[in-house]
Short mmCIF file of C-alpha atoms in Angstrom, two decimals:
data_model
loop_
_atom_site.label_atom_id
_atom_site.label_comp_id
_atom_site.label_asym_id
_atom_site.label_seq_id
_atom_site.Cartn_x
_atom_site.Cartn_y
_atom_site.Cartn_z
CA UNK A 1 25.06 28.99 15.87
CA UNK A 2 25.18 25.32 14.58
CA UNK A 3 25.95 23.83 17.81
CA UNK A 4 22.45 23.52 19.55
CA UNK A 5 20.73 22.16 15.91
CA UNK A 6 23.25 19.63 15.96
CA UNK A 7 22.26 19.27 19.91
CA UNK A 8 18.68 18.71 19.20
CA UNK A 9 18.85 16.87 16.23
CA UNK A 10 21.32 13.96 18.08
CA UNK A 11 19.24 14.28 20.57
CA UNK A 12 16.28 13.21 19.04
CA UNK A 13 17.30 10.74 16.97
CA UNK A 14 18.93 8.68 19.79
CA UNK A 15 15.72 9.12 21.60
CA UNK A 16 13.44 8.30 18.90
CA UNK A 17 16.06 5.19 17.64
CA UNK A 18 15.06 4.03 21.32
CA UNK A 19 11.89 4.37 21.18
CA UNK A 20 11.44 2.24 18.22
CA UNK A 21 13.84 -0.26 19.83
CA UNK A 22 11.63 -0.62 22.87
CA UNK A 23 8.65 -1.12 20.84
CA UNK A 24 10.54 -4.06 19.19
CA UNK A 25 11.22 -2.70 15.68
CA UNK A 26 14.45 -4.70 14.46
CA UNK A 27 14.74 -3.43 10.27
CA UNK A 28 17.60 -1.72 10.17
CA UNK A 29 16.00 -0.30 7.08
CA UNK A 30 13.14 1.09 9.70
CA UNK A 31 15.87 2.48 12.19
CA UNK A 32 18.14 4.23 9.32
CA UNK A 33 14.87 5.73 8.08
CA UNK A 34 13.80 7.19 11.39
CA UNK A 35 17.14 8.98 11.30
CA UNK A 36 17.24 10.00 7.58
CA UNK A 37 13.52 11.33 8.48
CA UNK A 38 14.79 12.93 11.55
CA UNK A 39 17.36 14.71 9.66
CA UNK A 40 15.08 16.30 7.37
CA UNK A 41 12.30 17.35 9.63
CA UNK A 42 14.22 18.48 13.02
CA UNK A 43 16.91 21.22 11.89
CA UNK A 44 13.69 22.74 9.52
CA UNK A 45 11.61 22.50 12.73
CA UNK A 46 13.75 24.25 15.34
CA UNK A 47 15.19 26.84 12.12
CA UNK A 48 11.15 27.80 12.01
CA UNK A 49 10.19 28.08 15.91
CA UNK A 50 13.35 30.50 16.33
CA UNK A 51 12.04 32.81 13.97
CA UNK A 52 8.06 32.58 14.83
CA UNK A 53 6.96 34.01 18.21
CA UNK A 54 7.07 30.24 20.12
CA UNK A 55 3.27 29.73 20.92
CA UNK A 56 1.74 26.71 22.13
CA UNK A 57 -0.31 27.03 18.69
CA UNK A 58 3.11 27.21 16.86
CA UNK A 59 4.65 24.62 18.31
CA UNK A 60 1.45 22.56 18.28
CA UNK A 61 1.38 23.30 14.68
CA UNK A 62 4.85 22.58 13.47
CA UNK A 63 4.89 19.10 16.00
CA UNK A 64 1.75 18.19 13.84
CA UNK A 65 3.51 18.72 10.68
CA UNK A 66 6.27 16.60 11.87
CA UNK A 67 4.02 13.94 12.72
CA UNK A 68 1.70 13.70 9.58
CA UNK A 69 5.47 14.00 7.61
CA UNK A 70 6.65 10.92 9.66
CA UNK A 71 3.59 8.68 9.78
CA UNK A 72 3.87 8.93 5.33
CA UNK A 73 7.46 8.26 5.62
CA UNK A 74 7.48 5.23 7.79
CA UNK A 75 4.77 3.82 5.69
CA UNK A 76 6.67 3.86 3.19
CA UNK A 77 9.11 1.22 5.23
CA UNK A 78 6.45 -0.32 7.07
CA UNK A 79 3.97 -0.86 4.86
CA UNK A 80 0.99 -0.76 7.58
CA UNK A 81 -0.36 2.57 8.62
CA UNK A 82 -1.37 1.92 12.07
CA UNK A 83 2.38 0.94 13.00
CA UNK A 84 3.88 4.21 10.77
CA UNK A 85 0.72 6.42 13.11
CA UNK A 86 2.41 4.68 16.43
CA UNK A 87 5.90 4.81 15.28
CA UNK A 88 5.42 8.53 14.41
CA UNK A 89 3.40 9.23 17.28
CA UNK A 90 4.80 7.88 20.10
CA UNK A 91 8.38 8.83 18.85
CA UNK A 92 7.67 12.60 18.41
CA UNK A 93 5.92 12.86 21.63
CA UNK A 94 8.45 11.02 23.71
CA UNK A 95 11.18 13.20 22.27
CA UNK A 96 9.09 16.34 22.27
CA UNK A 97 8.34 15.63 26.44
CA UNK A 98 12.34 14.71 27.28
CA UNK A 99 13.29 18.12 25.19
CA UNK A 100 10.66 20.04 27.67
CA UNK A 101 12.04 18.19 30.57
CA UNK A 102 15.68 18.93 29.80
CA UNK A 103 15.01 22.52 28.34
CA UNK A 104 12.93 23.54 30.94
#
């Protein structure tokens, strides 16, 4: 079942994408790397909370994960941590919120 990884994964990227378009981010090079990131860290994400018993602590965990993997990556585009800890931040938790609204 393919389908709702693929699901989540546009999902998220379009929302994150957003995200870093309302907080005036205009590098393409920034925008392509949110979704190359996305790619690599969403499908692994959801792949591990469907086989782990789906705890707060899990997800809380895994969400973390994603984050700290984020915040290094956009730094690496960025080139100023406090803007890679926002971009990674507010991104996953915008998109982590409109996935509980809509799956909920």
């Amino acid at each position: 079942m393919v389908l709702p990884y693929l699901l989540a994964l546009l999902a998220t990227i379009l929302i994150e994408v957003a995200v870093l378009v309302l907080l005036g981010e205009r590098r393409q090079k920034v925008v392509w790397a949110s979704v190359a990131i996305n790619i690599i860290t969403n499908v692994p994400l959801n792949i591990v909370l469907q086989h782990v018993e789906q705890t707060a602590v899990a997800i809380a965990i895994g969400e973390a994960v994603v984050v700290i993997i984020e915040l290094l990556w956009y730094f690496l585009f960025v080139r100023n941590i406090r803007q890679a800890a926002v971009y990674s931040i507010l991104c996953n938790a915008i998109s982590f919120l409109i996935g509980l609204i809509f799956v909920s």
